[in-house]
């Protein structure tokens, strides 16, 4: 059946029919914005399926990557305990526009929070990959629904005032509210972890590139440096971009398959050793989304009632389970692309724009400036960067 | 240009660099008992440990004579002046290492945990009744975890018989328990038991063996290596890597640059760590009959599908491996690489048109970025993506995952002409050994992240059918690959394992100086608590 509307991520059924329609319109706007920002010849290479019902039978591809941040893997290559510990803290991030915010430094579209008992023992881990965009949409359209969902998934103690800043015309949903950071977790917090950024990445990645004698470029890192759709140092961005671009190189147009979302594909169970007689289903529970469709939005790892064991009795690759990060290392993320032949001929490749060099320069000067009082808020890149490529400065809290 | 280090070749064990390569080898795994005289044992065998100096200069002589007389393979071991050699190397398990060299614990968490603890992460069966489950290993798990691993080797089988008999006596004399002992024999034409030529791709090592500038890896190329940030090859197909990837204390390969190294850390250059290396040993049983059953069934299913009717069985299994049985690269089709440099190919970009010191000029070899010749699920592409960027990072990073393989087959060759031969029921396989300075970021990464994963290191086209394992919940151990040709695709499944781990361990192979530091203690102590 041709696509008539964009559904909510993972087909979650939180919204009324009118709200669902409004959500579909919002996604449609984003798709159109990103599509029309592309060079003219690529505006049907990245397509909006609502405008192309003939693409209903296009090939759907799962594009997967590791959920644990490569940032931390590079920072602590030989010290996993320090790596796990650091990856679960909160940080003050400053983006290049000067905006400061507190977030998890978990930037592969997966975030998690480890819950501990009074003795510091791990008792529960919650994983989420829901973009803040969806929750801002709910906050704007239905505060009662927002509160009820927070109470259902995070805590009965949540109050509406906890979720907003300002009053009157200045009232704004606070992504970094305490129930999403220190006292709970509802959705993604890192500035690069948004649905908008996902669409932006996919759109920019459709552009074919040429570099020197290579035309078209196929290497994942050359592509990201040519098109600036993300950070080459992540697992996610180079992988997603290369997969999208490979469809285009095969002569196909590309879109994100409905429902557009970021998903946990699966928990790789290879390295998990449970106590004798125990089963994984008594620990790994899908809270939101659809496991069978590979569209998990929220999951919990905890000991089910009636099971007489503790999480530390479980080992992951021989290490007792003490950090949610150990499980995050086993999580495979996914987005779903759709490819369909809309154009008889591909547009010409566009010369590589060497974004990586520029991002490196911005990073260097940006980090220097961020540490001084004369931080230049107007410092912007010469070329427009992808939303996932935006540099940020990190300070430990 | 970066200065290459002079390696301390009297300190490095000879199987690490350049490797023993002898046709006859025996692996022995031992366990210490409360009354074992470990330090005394080290004192006694220390003079027997073969260094890099011995194995390097022997190799140079053998290769020189081999070329002069056109005598290659196992026969080349009859050429050097020295005959009836007996070479020995040693690795020590984590418990011994923590007692004598606790600083090693800062190098690699996987070593600290041991192979048994990492077994499931490597994809081994979780079914306690399965042959490959660690509970059923010949050694390596629980009370059978090895403390000492010995690699004994000779050019002559009689010499190896005699010397290993003496070694067994020494082990017994020092109240050490011999857990396991098994002979490895190189098969004709360097093949492994499934019939494919093995051990072809090894990295070339930067560095010198003396102050006169003698390189570890001979440099044959005079044109084609130009550039400051491109890969550099010692000879066509042999990428030069910094030695710190394999031996502690030397410059390491950078994740972001092919030619500029990363300096070793203070721990890595400390006196008792320097010149050491981590060794992984896995006894991999190869079930030849099951390999044939599974691959023939997959091939039947493939050729029953439209568009694949004409694919031959030999071509099909070559695609699973990434080479033909004689070792020929699948990228050679349409190219014409000379036999000496048949390993000169890349996946992403065409190779350079190298000019060699003897004046020989090689044509560039066409690459295969889409995997149309060598599929992305092929074993050799999974474990060595060469010039490709991967899910783990840029192409420069790909070079950091390489390992030095030193494996040798065990067991008799399968009798294909008489399948009822009782010998076919005997075990055969590969005594897999590899050296590296990070088990976690080299051996384990290749196994867990790439061989065992259907969507890594490139795209979602399947597992490494040859050696990969799938122990994920509800998978039933099934592996799959997406076979493509002429715009058609067919998903094929392998239902049962045919490479089964049956023993193993992680070891640290200390320098001669570090072994001497243990033996010195023999004067003071008689036993060691483990």
Coordinates of N, CA, C and O in Angstrom, one line a residue, chain A residues 135-233:
Chain A
X135 N 9.5 14.1 21.8 CA 9.1 14.5 23.1 C 8.8 16.0 23.1 O 7.9 16.4 23.9
X136 N 9.5 16.7 22.4 CA 9.2 18.2 22.3 C 7.9 18.4 21.6 O 7.1 19.3 21.9
X137 N 7.6 17.5 20.6 CA 6.4 17.6 19.9 C 5.2 17.3 20.9 O 4.2 18.1 20.9
X138 N 5.4 16.3 21.7 CA 4.3 16.0 22.7 C 4.2 17.1 23.7 O 3.1 17.6 24.0
X139 N 5.3 17.7 24.2 CA 5.3 18.8 25.2 C 4.6 20.0 24.6 O 3.8 20.7 25.3
X140 N 4.7 20.2 23.3 CA 4.1 21.4 22.7 C 2.6 21.2 22.5 O 1.8 22.1 22.6
X141 N 2.2 19.9 22.3 CA 0.8 19.6 21.9 C 0.0 19.1 23.0 O -1.3 19.2 22.9
X142 N 0.6 18.5 24.0 CA -0.3 17.8 25.0 C 0.5 17.5 26.3 O 1.1 16.5 26.5
X143 N 0.5 18.6 27.1 CA 1.3 18.5 28.4 C 0.8 17.3 29.3 O 1.6 16.7 29.9
X144 N -0.5 17.1 29.3 CA -1.0 16.0 30.1 C -0.5 14.6 29.6 O -0.1 13.8 30.5
X145 N -0.4 14.5 28.3 CA 0.1 13.3 27.8 C 1.6 13.1 28.2 O 2.1 12.0 28.5
X146 N 2.3 14.2 28.0 CA 3.7 14.2 28.4 C 3.9 13.7 29.8 O 4.7 12.9 30.1
X147 N 3.1 14.3 30.7 CA 3.3 14.0 32.1 C 2.9 12.5 32.4 O 3.6 11.8 33.1
X148 N 1.9 12.1 31.7 CA 1.5 10.7 32.0 C 2.5 9.7 31.4 O 2.8 8.6 32.0
X149 N 3.1 10.0 30.3 CA 4.2 9.1 29.8 C 5.4 9.1 30.7 O 6.0 8.1 30.9
X150 N 5.8 10.3 31.1 CA 7.0 10.4 32.0 C 6.7 9.6 33.3 O 7.5 8.9 33.8
X151 N 5.4 9.7 33.8 CA 5.1 9.0 35.0 C 5.1 7.5 34.8 O 5.5 6.7 35.6
X152 N 4.6 7.1 33.6 CA 4.5 5.7 33.3 C 5.9 5.0 33.1 O 6.2 3.9 33.6
X153 N 6.8 5.8 32.4 CA 8.1 5.1 32.1 C 9.2 5.5 33.0 O 10.2 4.8 33.1
X154 N 9.1 6.7 33.7 CA 10.3 7.1 34.6 C 9.9 7.0 36.1 O 10.6 6.3 36.8
X155 N 8.9 7.8 36.5 CA 8.6 7.8 37.9 C 7.3 8.5 38.2 O 6.9 9.5 37.5
X156 N 6.6 8.0 39.1 CA 5.3 8.5 39.5 C 5.5 9.9 40.2 O 4.5 10.7 40.3
X157 N 6.7 10.2 40.6 CA 7.0 11.5 41.3 C 7.1 12.7 40.3 O 7.3 13.8 40.7
X158 N 7.1 12.4 39.0 CA 7.4 13.5 38.0 C 6.2 14.5 38.1 O 5.1 14.2 38.2
X159 N 6.6 15.8 38.2 CA 5.6 16.9 38.2 C 5.8 17.7 36.8 O 7.0 17.7 36.3
X160 N 4.8 18.2 36.4 CA 4.8 18.9 35.1 C 5.9 20.0 35.1 O 6.6 20.2 34.1
X161 N 5.9 20.7 36.2 CA 6.9 21.9 36.3 C 8.3 21.4 36.2 O 9.2 22.2 35.8
X162 N 8.6 20.1 36.5 CA 10.0 19.6 36.4 C 10.4 19.5 35.0 O 11.6 19.4 34.7
X163 N 9.4 19.5 34.0 CA 9.8 19.2 32.7 C 10.0 20.5 31.8 O 10.3 20.4 30.6
X164 N 9.7 21.6 32.4 CA 9.7 22.8 31.6 C 10.6 23.9 32.2 O 10.9 23.8 33.4
X165 N 11.1 24.8 31.4 CA 11.8 26.0 31.9 C 10.9 27.2 31.5 O 10.2 27.1 30.5
X166 N 11.1 28.3 32.2 CA 10.4 29.5 31.8 C 8.9 29.5 32.1 O 8.4 28.4 32.4
X167 N 8.3 30.6 31.9 CA 6.8 30.6 32.1 C 6.2 31.5 30.9 O 7.0 32.2 30.2
X168 N 4.9 31.4 30.8 CA 4.2 32.2 29.8 C 4.8 31.9 28.4 O 5.0 30.7 28.0
X169 N 5.1 33.0 27.7 CA 5.6 32.8 26.3 C 6.9 32.2 26.3 O 7.4 31.7 25.3
X170 N 7.7 32.3 27.4 CA 9.0 31.7 27.4 C 9.1 30.3 27.9 O 10.1 29.7 28.0
X171 N 7.9 29.7 28.2 CA 7.8 28.3 28.7 C 8.3 27.4 27.6 O 7.9 27.5 26.4
X172 N 9.3 26.5 27.9 CA 9.9 25.6 27.0 C 10.1 24.2 27.6 O 10.5 24.2 28.8
X173 N 9.9 23.2 26.8 CA 10.2 21.9 27.3 C 11.7 21.8 27.5 O 12.5 22.3 26.7
X174 N 12.1 21.2 28.6 CA 13.5 21.2 29.0 C 14.0 19.7 28.7 O 13.8 18.8 29.5
X175 N 14.8 19.6 27.6 CA 15.3 18.3 27.3 C 16.2 17.7 28.4 O 16.3 16.5 28.6
X176 N 16.9 18.7 29.1 CA 17.8 18.3 30.1 C 17.1 18.3 31.5 O 17.8 18.7 32.5
X177 N 15.9 18.0 31.5 CA 15.2 18.0 32.9 C 15.7 16.8 33.7 O 16.3 15.9 33.2
X178 N 15.5 17.0 35.0 CA 16.2 16.0 35.9 C 15.7 14.6 35.7 O 16.4 13.6 35.9
X179 N 14.4 14.4 35.2 CA 13.9 13.1 35.0 C 14.5 12.4 33.8 O 14.2 11.3 33.5
X180 N 15.2 13.2 33.0 CA 15.8 12.7 31.8 C 17.3 12.6 32.0 O 18.0 12.2 31.1
X181 N 17.8 13.1 33.1 CA 19.3 13.1 33.3 C 19.7 12.5 34.6 O 20.1 11.3 34.6
X182 N 19.6 13.2 35.7 CA 20.1 12.7 37.0 C 19.1 11.7 37.6 O 19.6 10.7 38.3
X183 N 17.8 11.9 37.5 CA 16.9 11.0 38.2 C 16.1 10.1 37.3 O 15.2 9.3 37.8
X184 N 16.5 10.0 36.1 CA 15.8 9.1 35.2 C 16.3 9.3 33.7 O 17.2 10.0 33.5
X185 N 15.6 8.6 32.9 CA 16.0 8.7 31.4 C 14.7 8.4 30.6 O 14.0 7.4 30.8
X186 N 14.4 9.4 29.8 CA 13.2 9.2 28.9 C 13.5 9.2 27.5 O 13.0 8.4 26.7
X187 N 14.5 10.1 27.1 CA 14.9 10.1 25.6 C 16.3 10.6 25.5 O 17.0 10.9 26.5
X188 N 16.8 10.7 24.3 CA 18.2 11.1 24.0 C 18.5 12.5 24.5 O 17.6 13.3 24.4
X189 N 19.7 12.8 24.9 CA 20.0 14.1 25.4 C 21.1 14.8 24.6 O 21.2 16.0 24.5
X190 N 22.0 14.0 24.0 CA 23.2 14.6 23.3 C 22.7 15.3 22.0 O 21.8 14.9 21.3
X191 N 23.3 16.5 21.8 CA 22.8 17.4 20.8 C 22.8 16.8 19.4 O 22.0 17.2 18.5
X192 N 23.6 15.8 19.1 CA 23.7 15.2 17.8 C 22.7 14.1 17.7 O 22.5 13.5 16.6
X193 N 22.1 13.7 18.8 CA 21.1 12.5 18.8 C 19.7 12.9 18.5 O 18.9 12.8 19.4
X194 N 19.4 13.4 17.4 CA 18.0 13.8 17.1 C 17.5 13.2 15.8 O 18.3 12.8 14.9
X195 N 16.2 13.1 15.7 CA 15.6 12.6 14.4 C 15.9 13.5 13.3 O 16.2 13.0 12.1
X196 N 15.9 14.8 13.6 CA 16.2 15.8 12.5 C 17.7 15.5 12.0 O 17.9 15.6 10.8
X197 N 18.6 15.2 12.9 CA 20.0 15.0 12.4 C 20.0 13.7 11.6 O 20.8 13.6 10.7
X198 N 19.2 12.7 11.9 CA 19.2 11.5 11.2 C 18.8 11.7 9.7 O 19.4 11.3 8.7
X199 N 17.7 12.5 9.6 CA 17.2 12.9 8.2 C 18.2 13.7 7.5 O 18.5 13.4 6.3
X200 N 18.8 14.6 8.2 CA 19.9 15.5 7.5 C 21.0 14.6 7.0 O 21.5 14.8 5.9
X201 N 21.5 13.7 7.9 CA 22.6 12.8 7.5 C 22.2 12.0 6.2 O 23.0 12.0 5.3
X202 N 21.1 11.4 6.2 CA 20.7 10.5 5.1 C 20.6 11.3 3.8 O 21.0 10.9 2.8
X203 N 20.0 12.5 3.9 CA 19.9 13.4 2.7 C 21.3 13.8 2.2 O 21.5 13.6 1.0
X204 N 22.1 14.2 3.0 CA 23.5 14.7 2.5 C 24.3 13.5 2.0 O 25.1 13.7 1.1
X205 N 24.0 12.4 2.5 CA 24.8 11.2 2.1 C 24.5 10.7 0.7 O 25.2 9.9 0.2
X206 N 23.4 11.2 0.2 CA 23.0 10.7 -1.2 C 23.9 11.3 -2.3 O 23.9 10.8 -3.4
X207 N 24.6 12.4 -2.0 CA 25.4 13.1 -3.0 C 26.6 12.2 -3.4 O 27.4 11.9 -2.5
X208 N 26.7 12.0 -4.7 CA 27.9 11.2 -5.2 C 29.1 12.2 -5.2 O 28.9 13.4 -5.5
X209 N 30.2 11.7 -4.8 CA 31.4 12.5 -4.7 C 32.5 12.0 -5.6 O 32.7 10.8 -5.8
X210 N 33.4 12.9 -6.0 CA 34.6 12.6 -6.7 C 35.8 13.2 -6.0 O 35.7 14.3 -5.6
X211 N 36.9 12.4 -6.0 CA 38.1 12.9 -5.3 C 39.3 12.5 -6.1 O 39.5 11.2 -6.2
X212 N 40.0 13.4 -6.6 CA 41.2 13.0 -7.5 C 40.7 12.2 -8.6 O 39.8 12.6 -9.4
X213 N 41.2 11.0 -8.8 CA 40.8 10.2 -10.0 C 39.7 9.3 -9.6 O 39.2 8.5 -10.4
X214 N 39.3 9.3 -8.3 CA 38.2 8.4 -7.9 C 36.8 9.0 -8.1 O 36.5 10.0 -7.5
X215 N 36.0 8.4 -8.9 CA 34.7 8.9 -9.2 C 33.8 7.7 -9.5 O 33.9 7.1 -10.6
X216 N 32.8 7.4 -8.7 CA 32.4 8.0 -7.5 C 33.2 7.5 -6.3 O 33.7 6.3 -6.3
X217 N 33.4 8.3 -5.2 CA 34.0 7.8 -4.0 C 33.1 6.8 -3.3 O 31.9 6.9 -3.3
X218 N 33.7 5.7 -2.9 CA 32.9 4.7 -2.2 C 33.3 4.4 -0.7 O 32.6 3.9 0.1
X219 N 34.5 4.8 -0.4 CA 35.1 4.6 0.9 C 34.3 5.4 2.0 O 34.1 6.6 1.8
X220 N 33.9 4.7 3.1 CA 33.1 5.4 4.1 C 33.7 6.6 4.7 O 33.0 7.6 5.0
X221 N 35.0 6.6 4.9 CA 35.6 7.8 5.5 C 35.9 8.9 4.5 O 35.8 10.1 4.8
X222 N 36.2 8.5 3.3 CA 36.4 9.5 2.3 C 35.0 10.2 2.0 O 35.0 11.4 1.9
X223 N 34.0 9.4 2.1 CA 32.6 10.0 1.8 C 32.2 11.0 2.9 O 31.8 12.1 2.6
X224 N 32.4 10.7 4.1 CA 32.0 11.6 5.2 C 32.9 12.8 5.2 O 32.4 13.9 5.5
X225 N 34.1 12.7 4.8 CA 35.0 13.9 4.7 C 34.6 14.7 3.5 O 34.8 15.9 3.6
X226 N 34.2 14.1 2.5 CA 33.7 14.9 1.3 C 32.4 15.6 1.5 O 32.3 16.7 1.0
X227 N 31.5 15.0 2.2 CA 30.2 15.6 2.3 C 29.8 16.2 3.7 O 28.8 16.9 3.8
X228 N 30.6 16.0 4.7 CA 30.4 16.6 6.0 C 29.1 16.3 6.6 O 28.5 17.2 7.3
X229 N 28.6 15.1 6.5 CA 27.3 14.8 7.1 C 27.4 14.2 8.5 O 26.3 13.9 9.1
X230 N 28.6 14.2 9.0 CA 28.7 13.7 10.4 C 30.1 13.7 10.9 O 31.0 14.2 10.2
X231 N 30.3 13.0 12.0 CA 31.7 12.9 12.6 C 32.4 11.6 12.1 O 31.8 10.6 12.4
X232 N 33.5 11.7 11.5 CA 34.2 10.5 11.1 C 34.6 9.6 12.2 O 34.9 8.4 12.0
X233 N 34.7 10.2 13.4 CA 35.2 9.5 14.6 C 34.1 8.6 15.2 O 34.4 7.9 16.1

